[in-house]
PDB file of C-alpha atoms in Angstrom:
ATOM      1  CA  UNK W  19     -48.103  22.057 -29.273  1.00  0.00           C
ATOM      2  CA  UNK W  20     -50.457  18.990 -30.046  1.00  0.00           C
ATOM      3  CA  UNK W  21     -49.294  16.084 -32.277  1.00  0.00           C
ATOM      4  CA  UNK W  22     -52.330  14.180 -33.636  1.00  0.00           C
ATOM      5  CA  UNK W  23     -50.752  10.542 -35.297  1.00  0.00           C
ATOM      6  CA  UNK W  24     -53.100   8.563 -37.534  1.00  0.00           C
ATOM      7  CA  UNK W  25     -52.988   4.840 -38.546  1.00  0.00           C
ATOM      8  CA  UNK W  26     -53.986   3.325 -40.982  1.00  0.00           C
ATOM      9  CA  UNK W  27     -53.097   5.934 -44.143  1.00  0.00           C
ATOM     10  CA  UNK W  28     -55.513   3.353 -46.165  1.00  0.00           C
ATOM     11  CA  UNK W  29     -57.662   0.312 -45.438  1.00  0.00           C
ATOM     12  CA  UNK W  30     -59.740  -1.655 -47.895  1.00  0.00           C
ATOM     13  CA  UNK W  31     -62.582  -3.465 -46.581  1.00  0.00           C
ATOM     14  CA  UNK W  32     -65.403  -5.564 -48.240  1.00  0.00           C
ATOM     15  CA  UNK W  33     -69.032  -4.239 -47.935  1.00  0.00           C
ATOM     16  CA  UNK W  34     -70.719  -5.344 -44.393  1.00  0.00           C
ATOM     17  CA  UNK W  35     -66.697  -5.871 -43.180  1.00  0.00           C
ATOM     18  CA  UNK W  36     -66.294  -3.404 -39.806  1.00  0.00           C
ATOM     19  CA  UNK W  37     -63.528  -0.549 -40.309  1.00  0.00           C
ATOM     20  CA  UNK W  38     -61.439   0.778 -37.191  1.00  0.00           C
ATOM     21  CA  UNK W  39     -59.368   3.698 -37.393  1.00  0.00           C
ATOM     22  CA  UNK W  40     -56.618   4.828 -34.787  1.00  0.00           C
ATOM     23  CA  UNK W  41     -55.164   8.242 -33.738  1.00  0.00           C
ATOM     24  CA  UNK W  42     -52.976   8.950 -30.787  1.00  0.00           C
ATOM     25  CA  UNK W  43     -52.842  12.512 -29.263  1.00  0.00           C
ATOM     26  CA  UNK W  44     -50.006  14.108 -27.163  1.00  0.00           C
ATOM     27  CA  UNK W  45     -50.903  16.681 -25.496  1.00  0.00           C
ATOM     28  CA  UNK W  46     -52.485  15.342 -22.116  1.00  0.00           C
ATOM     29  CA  UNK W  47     -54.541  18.569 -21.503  1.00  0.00           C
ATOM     30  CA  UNK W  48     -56.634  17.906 -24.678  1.00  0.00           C
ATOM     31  CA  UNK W  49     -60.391  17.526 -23.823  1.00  0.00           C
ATOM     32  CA  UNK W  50     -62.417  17.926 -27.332  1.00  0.00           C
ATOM     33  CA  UNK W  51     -61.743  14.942 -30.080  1.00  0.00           C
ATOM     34  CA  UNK W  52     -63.849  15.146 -33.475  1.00  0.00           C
ATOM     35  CA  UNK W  53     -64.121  13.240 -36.551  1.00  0.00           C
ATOM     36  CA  UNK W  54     -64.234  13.982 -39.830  1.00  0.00           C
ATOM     37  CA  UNK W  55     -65.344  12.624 -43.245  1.00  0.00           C
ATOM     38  CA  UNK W  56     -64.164  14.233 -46.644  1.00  0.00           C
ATOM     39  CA  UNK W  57     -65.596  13.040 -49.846  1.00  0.00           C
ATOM     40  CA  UNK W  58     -63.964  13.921 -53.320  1.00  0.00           C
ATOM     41  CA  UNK W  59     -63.672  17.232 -53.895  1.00  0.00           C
ATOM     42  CA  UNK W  60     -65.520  18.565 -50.784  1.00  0.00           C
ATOM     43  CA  UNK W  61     -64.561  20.064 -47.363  1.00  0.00           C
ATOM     44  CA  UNK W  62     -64.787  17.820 -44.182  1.00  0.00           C
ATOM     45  CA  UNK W  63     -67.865  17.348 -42.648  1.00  0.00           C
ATOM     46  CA  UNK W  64     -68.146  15.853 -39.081  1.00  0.00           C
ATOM     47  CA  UNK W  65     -69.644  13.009 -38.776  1.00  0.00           C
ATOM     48  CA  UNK W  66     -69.043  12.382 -34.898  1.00  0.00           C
ATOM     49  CA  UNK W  67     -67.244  13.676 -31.936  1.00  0.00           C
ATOM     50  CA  UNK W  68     -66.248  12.830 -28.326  1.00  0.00           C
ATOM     51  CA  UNK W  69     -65.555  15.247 -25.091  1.00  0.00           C
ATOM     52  CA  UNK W  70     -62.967  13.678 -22.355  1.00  0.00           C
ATOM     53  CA  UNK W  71     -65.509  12.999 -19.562  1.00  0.00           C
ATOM     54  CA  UNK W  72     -66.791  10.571 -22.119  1.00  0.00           C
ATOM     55  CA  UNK W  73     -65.404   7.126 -23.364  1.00  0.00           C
ATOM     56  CA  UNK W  74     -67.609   6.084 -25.766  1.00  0.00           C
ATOM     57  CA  UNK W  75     -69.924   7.805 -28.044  1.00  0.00           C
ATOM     58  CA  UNK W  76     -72.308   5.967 -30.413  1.00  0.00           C
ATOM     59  CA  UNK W  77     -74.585   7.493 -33.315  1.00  0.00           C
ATOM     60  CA  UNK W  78     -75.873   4.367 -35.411  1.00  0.00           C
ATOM     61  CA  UNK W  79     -72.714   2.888 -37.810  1.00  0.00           C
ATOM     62  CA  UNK W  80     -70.738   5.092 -35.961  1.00  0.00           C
ATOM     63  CA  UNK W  81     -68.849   4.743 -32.607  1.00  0.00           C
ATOM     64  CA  UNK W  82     -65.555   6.522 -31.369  1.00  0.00           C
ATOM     65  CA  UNK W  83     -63.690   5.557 -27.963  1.00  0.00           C
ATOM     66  CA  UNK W  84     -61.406   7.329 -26.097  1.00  0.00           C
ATOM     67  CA  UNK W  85     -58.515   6.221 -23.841  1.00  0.00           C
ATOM     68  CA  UNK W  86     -57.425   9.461 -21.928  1.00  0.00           C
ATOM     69  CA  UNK W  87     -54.583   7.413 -20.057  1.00  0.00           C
ATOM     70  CA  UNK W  88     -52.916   5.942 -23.225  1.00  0.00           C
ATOM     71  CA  UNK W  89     -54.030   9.416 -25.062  1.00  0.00           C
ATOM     72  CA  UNK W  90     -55.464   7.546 -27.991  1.00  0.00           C
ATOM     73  CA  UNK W  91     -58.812   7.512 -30.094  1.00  0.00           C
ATOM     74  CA  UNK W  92     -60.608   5.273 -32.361  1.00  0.00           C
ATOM     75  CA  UNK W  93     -63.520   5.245 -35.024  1.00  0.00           C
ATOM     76  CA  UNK W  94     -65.519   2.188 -35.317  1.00  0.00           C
ATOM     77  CA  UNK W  95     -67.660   1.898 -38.708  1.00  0.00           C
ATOM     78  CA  UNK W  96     -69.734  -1.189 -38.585  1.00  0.00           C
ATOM     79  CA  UNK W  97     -71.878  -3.015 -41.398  1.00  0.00           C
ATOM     80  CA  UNK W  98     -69.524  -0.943 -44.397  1.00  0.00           C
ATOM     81  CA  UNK W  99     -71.577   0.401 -47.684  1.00  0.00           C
ATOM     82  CA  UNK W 100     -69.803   2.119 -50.644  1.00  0.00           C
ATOM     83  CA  UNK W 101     -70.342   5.269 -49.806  1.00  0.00           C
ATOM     84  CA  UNK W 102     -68.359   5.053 -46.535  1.00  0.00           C
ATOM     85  CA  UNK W 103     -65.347   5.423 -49.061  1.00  0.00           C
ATOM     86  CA  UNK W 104     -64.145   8.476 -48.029  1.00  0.00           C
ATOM     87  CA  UNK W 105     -60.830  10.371 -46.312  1.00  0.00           C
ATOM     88  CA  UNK W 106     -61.459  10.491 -42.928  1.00  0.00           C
ATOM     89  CA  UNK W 107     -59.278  12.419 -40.414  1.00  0.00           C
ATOM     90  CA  UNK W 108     -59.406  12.252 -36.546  1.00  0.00           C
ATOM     91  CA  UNK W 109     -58.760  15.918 -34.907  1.00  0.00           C
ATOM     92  CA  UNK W 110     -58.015  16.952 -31.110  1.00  0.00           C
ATOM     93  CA  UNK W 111     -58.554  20.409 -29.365  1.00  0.00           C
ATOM     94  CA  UNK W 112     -55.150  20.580 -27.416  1.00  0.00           C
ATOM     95  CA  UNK W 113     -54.585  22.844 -24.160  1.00  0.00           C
ATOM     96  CA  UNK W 114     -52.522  25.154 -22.650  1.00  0.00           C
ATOM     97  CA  UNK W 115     -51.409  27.761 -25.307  1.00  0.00           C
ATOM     98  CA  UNK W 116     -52.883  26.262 -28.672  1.00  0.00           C
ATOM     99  CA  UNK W 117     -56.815  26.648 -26.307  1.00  0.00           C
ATOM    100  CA  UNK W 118     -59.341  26.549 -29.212  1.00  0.00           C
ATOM    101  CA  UNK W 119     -57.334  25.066 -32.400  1.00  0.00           C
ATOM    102  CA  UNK W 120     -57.921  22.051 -33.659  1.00  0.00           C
ATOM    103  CA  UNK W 121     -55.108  19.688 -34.702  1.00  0.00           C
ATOM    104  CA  UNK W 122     -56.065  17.067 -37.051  1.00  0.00           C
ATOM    105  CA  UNK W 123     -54.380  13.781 -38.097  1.00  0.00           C
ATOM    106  CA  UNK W 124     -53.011  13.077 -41.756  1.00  0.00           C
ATOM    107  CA  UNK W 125     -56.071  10.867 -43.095  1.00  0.00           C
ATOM    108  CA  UNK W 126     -57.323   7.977 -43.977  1.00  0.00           C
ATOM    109  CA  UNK W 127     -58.458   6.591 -47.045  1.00  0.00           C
ATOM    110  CA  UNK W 128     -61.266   4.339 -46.431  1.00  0.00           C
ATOM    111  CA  UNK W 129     -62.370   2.221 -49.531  1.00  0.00           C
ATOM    112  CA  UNK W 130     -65.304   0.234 -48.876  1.00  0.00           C
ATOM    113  CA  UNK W 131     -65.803  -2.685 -52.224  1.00  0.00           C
ATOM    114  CA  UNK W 132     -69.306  -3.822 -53.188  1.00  0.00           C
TER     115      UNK W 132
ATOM    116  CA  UNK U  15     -79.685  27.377 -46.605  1.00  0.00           C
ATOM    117  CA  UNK U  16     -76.706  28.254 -44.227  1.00  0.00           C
ATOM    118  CA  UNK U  17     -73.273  27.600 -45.268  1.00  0.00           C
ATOM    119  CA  UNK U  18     -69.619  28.522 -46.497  1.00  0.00           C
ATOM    120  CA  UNK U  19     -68.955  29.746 -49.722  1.00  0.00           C
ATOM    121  CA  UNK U  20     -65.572  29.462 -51.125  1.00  0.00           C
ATOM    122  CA  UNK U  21     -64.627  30.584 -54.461  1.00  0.00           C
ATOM    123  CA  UNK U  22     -63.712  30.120 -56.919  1.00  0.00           C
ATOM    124  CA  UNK U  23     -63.629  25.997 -56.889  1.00  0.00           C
ATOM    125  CA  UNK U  24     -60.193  26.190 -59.579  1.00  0.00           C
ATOM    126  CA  UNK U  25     -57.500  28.963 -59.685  1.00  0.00           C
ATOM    127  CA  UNK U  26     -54.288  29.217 -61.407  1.00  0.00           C
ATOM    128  CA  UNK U  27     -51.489  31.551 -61.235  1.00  0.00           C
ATOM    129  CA  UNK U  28     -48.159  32.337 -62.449  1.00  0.00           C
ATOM    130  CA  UNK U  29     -45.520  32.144 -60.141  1.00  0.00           C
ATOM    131  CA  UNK U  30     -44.778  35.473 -58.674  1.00  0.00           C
ATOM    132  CA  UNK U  31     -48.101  36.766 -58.602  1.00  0.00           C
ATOM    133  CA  UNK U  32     -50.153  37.176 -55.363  1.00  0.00           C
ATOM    134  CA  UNK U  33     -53.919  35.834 -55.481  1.00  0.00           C
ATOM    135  CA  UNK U  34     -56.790  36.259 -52.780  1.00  0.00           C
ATOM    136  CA  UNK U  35     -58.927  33.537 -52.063  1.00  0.00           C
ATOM    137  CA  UNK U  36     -62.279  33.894 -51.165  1.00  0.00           C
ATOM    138  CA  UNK U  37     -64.322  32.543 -47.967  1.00  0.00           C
ATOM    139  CA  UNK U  38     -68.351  34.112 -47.085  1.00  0.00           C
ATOM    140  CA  UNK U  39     -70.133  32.800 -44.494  1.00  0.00           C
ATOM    141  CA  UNK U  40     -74.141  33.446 -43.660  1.00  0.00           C
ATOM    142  CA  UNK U  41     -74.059  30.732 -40.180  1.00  0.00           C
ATOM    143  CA  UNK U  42     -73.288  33.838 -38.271  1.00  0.00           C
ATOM    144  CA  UNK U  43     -69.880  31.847 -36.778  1.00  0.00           C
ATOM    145  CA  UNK U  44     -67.619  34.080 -34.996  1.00  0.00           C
ATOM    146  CA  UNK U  45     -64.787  32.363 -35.722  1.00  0.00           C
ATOM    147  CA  UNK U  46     -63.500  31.586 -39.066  1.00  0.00           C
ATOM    148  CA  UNK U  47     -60.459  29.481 -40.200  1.00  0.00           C
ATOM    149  CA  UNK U  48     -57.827  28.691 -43.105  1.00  0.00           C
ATOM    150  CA  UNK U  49     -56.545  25.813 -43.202  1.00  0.00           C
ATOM    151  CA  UNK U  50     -53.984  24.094 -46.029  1.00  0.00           C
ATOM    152  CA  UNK U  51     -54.549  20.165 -47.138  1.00  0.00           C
ATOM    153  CA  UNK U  52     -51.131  18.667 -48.793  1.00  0.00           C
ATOM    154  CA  UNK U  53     -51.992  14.815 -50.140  1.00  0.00           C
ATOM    155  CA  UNK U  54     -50.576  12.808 -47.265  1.00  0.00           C
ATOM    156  CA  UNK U  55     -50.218  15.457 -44.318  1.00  0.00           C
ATOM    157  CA  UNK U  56     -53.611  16.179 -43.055  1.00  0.00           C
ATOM    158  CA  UNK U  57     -55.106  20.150 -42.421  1.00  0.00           C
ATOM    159  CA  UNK U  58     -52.276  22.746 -41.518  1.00  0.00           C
ATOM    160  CA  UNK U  59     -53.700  25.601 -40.170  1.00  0.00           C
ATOM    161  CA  UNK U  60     -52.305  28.993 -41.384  1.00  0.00           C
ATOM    162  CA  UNK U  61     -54.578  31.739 -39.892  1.00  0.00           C
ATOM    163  CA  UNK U  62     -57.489  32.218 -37.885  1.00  0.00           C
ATOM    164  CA  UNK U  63     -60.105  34.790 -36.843  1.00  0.00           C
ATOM    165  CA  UNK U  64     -61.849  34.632 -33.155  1.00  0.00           C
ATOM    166  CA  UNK U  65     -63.587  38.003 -34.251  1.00  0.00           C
ATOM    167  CA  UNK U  66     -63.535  40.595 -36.315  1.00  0.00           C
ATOM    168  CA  UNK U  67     -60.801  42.972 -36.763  1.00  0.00           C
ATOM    169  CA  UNK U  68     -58.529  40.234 -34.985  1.00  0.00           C
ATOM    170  CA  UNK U  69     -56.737  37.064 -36.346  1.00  0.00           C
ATOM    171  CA  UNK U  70     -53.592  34.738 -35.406  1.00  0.00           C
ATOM    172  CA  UNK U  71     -51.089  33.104 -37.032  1.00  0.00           C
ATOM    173  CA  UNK U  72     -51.685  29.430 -37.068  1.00  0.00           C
ATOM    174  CA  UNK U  73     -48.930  26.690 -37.903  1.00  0.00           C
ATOM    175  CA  UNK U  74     -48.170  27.346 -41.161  1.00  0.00           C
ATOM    176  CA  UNK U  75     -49.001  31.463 -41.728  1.00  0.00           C
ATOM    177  CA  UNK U  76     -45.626  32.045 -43.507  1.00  0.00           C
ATOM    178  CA  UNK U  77     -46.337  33.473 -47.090  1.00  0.00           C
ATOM    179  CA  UNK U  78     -49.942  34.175 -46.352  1.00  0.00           C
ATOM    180  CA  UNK U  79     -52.223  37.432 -44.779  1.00  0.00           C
ATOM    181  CA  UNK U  80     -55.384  37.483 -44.184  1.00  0.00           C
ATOM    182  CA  UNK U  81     -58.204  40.809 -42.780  1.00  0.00           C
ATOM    183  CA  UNK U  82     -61.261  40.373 -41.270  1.00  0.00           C
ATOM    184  CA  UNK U  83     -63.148  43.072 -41.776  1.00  0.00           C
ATOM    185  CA  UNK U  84     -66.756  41.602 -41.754  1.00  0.00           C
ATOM    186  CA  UNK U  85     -67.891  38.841 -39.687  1.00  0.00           C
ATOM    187  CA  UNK U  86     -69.146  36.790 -42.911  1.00  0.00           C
ATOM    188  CA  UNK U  87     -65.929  37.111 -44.768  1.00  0.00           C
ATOM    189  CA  UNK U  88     -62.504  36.307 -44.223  1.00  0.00           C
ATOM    190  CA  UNK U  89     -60.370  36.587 -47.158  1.00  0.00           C
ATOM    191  CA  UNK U  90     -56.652  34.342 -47.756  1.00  0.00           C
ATOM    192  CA  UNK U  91     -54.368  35.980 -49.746  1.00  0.00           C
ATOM    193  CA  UNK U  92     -51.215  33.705 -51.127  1.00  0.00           C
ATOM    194  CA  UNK U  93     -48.561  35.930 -51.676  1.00  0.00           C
ATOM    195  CA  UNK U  94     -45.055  35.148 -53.870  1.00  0.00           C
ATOM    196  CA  UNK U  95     -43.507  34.779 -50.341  1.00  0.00           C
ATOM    197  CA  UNK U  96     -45.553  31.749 -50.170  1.00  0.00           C
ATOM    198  CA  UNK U  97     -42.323  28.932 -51.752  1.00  0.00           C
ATOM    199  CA  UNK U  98     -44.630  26.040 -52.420  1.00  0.00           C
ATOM    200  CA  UNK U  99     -48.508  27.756 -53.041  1.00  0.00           C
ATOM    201  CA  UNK U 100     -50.054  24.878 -54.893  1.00  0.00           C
ATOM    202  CA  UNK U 101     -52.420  23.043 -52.493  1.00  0.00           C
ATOM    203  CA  UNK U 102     -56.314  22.467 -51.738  1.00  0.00           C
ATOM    204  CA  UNK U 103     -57.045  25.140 -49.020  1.00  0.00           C
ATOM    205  CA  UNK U 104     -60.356  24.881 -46.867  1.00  0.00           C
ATOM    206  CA  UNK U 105     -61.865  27.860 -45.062  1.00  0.00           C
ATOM    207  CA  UNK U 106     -64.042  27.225 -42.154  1.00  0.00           C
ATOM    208  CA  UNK U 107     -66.007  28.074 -39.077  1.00  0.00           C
ATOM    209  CA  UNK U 108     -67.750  27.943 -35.855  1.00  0.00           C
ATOM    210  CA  UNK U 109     -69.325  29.221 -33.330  1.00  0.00           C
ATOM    211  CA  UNK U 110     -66.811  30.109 -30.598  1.00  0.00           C
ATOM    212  CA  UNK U 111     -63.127  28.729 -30.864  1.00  0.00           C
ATOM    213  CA  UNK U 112     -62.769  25.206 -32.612  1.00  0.00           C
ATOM    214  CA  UNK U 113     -62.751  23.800 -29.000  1.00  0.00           C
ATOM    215  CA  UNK U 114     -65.850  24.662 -27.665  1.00  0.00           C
ATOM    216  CA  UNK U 115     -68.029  24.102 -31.343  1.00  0.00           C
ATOM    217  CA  UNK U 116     -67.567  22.080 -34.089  1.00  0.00           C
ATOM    218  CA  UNK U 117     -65.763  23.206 -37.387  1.00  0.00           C
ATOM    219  CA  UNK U 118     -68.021  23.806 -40.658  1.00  0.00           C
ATOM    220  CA  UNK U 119     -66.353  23.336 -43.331  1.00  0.00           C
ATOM    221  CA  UNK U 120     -66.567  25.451 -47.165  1.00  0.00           C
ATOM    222  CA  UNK U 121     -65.895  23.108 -50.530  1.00  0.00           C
ATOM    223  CA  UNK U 122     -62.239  24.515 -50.892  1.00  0.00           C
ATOM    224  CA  UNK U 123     -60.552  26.044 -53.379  1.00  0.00           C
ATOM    225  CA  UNK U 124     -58.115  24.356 -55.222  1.00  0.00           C
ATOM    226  CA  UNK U 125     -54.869  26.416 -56.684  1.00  0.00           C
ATOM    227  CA  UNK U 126     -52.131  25.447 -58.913  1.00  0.00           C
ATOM    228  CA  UNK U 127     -49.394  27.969 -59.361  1.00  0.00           C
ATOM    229  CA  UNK U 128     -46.830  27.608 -62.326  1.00  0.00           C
TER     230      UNK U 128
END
């Protein structure tokens, strides 16, 4: 099945600092690659996502890539406020037999100081 | 407003019981899903539901049943099987399988069993 790796497990940036969080993804069939953002005591909510026939996707503060060849995925946060501090977990849809589940990565804890 | 309801937010249990945790959904989602978040290990996914009167074992089902008997509801019950129950679990949903629709996600319910 799919194996979704996430780096970093916590980055600290200053407010107005860029953040960049990586995930890697190894199933090569896997087409569908979301992102999401979980504040304290709350479910997930998605904040962005990214199909394969795409490489970059942008949606203000917000930009993911994709690198189908090297199978890995980023999130791009630019100009940082405090209430980016969140978890934020990268996901992929992998093929094959696990069609239509989504495997997510193990977090990130994203502090953002004033 | 449309959303997912899980309750209740807190539940404790003595070891040995069995206790049923309750997801509702009014989005009209097909397709609803449990999945398990451990501090450090991401979302494990331990059951889902492409339509009612059907559901598959996910990654982690061991311990745990589930019924879908209505479309809006999709119950998790954590039975004394279950050798390490204490966790925040997250129901959630979407319109056709994860791959095809992004996941909405319910506040969780967090359970502590002694």
């Amino acid at each position: 099945g799919e194996n979704v790796e996430q780096h970093p497990s916590t980055l600290s940036v200053q407010e107005g600092d860029s953040a960049v969080i990586k995930c890697t993804y190894s199933d090569s069939a896997s087409n569908y690659f979301p992102w999401y953002k979980q504040e304290l005591g709350k479910g997930p909510q998605l904040i962005i996502d990214i199909r394969s026939n795409v490489g970059e996707k942008k949606d203000q503060r917000i930009a993911v890539t994709l690198n189908k060849t090297a199978k890995h995925f980023s999130l791009h946060i630019t100009e940082t406020q405090p209430e980016d501090s969140a978890v934020y977990f990268c996901a992929a849809r992998g093929g094959g037999t696990s069609y239509g589940k989504l495997t997510f990565g193990q977090g990130t804890i994203l502090t953002v100081h004033p | 407003d449309g959303g997912i309801t899980q309750s209740p937010k807190y539940l404790f249990r003595k070891e040995g019981q069995n206790v049923t945790l309750s997801c509702e959904q009014n989005l009209n989602h097909d397709a609803m899903y449990w999945y398990r978040q451990d501090p450090g290990q991401g979302l494990r996914l331990i059951y889902y539901s492409q339509i009612v009167n059907d559901f598959q074992k996910g990654d982690i089902a061991e311990g745990y049943s589930v019924s879908r008997e209505k479309k809006e509801s999709f119950p998790l019950t954590v039975t004394s099987a279950q050798k390490n129950p204490t966790a925040f679990y997250l129901c959630a949903s979407s319109i056709q399988g994860a791959g095809n629709s992004p996941l909405h996600f319910g506040n969780g319910t967090r359970l502590t069993v002694t």
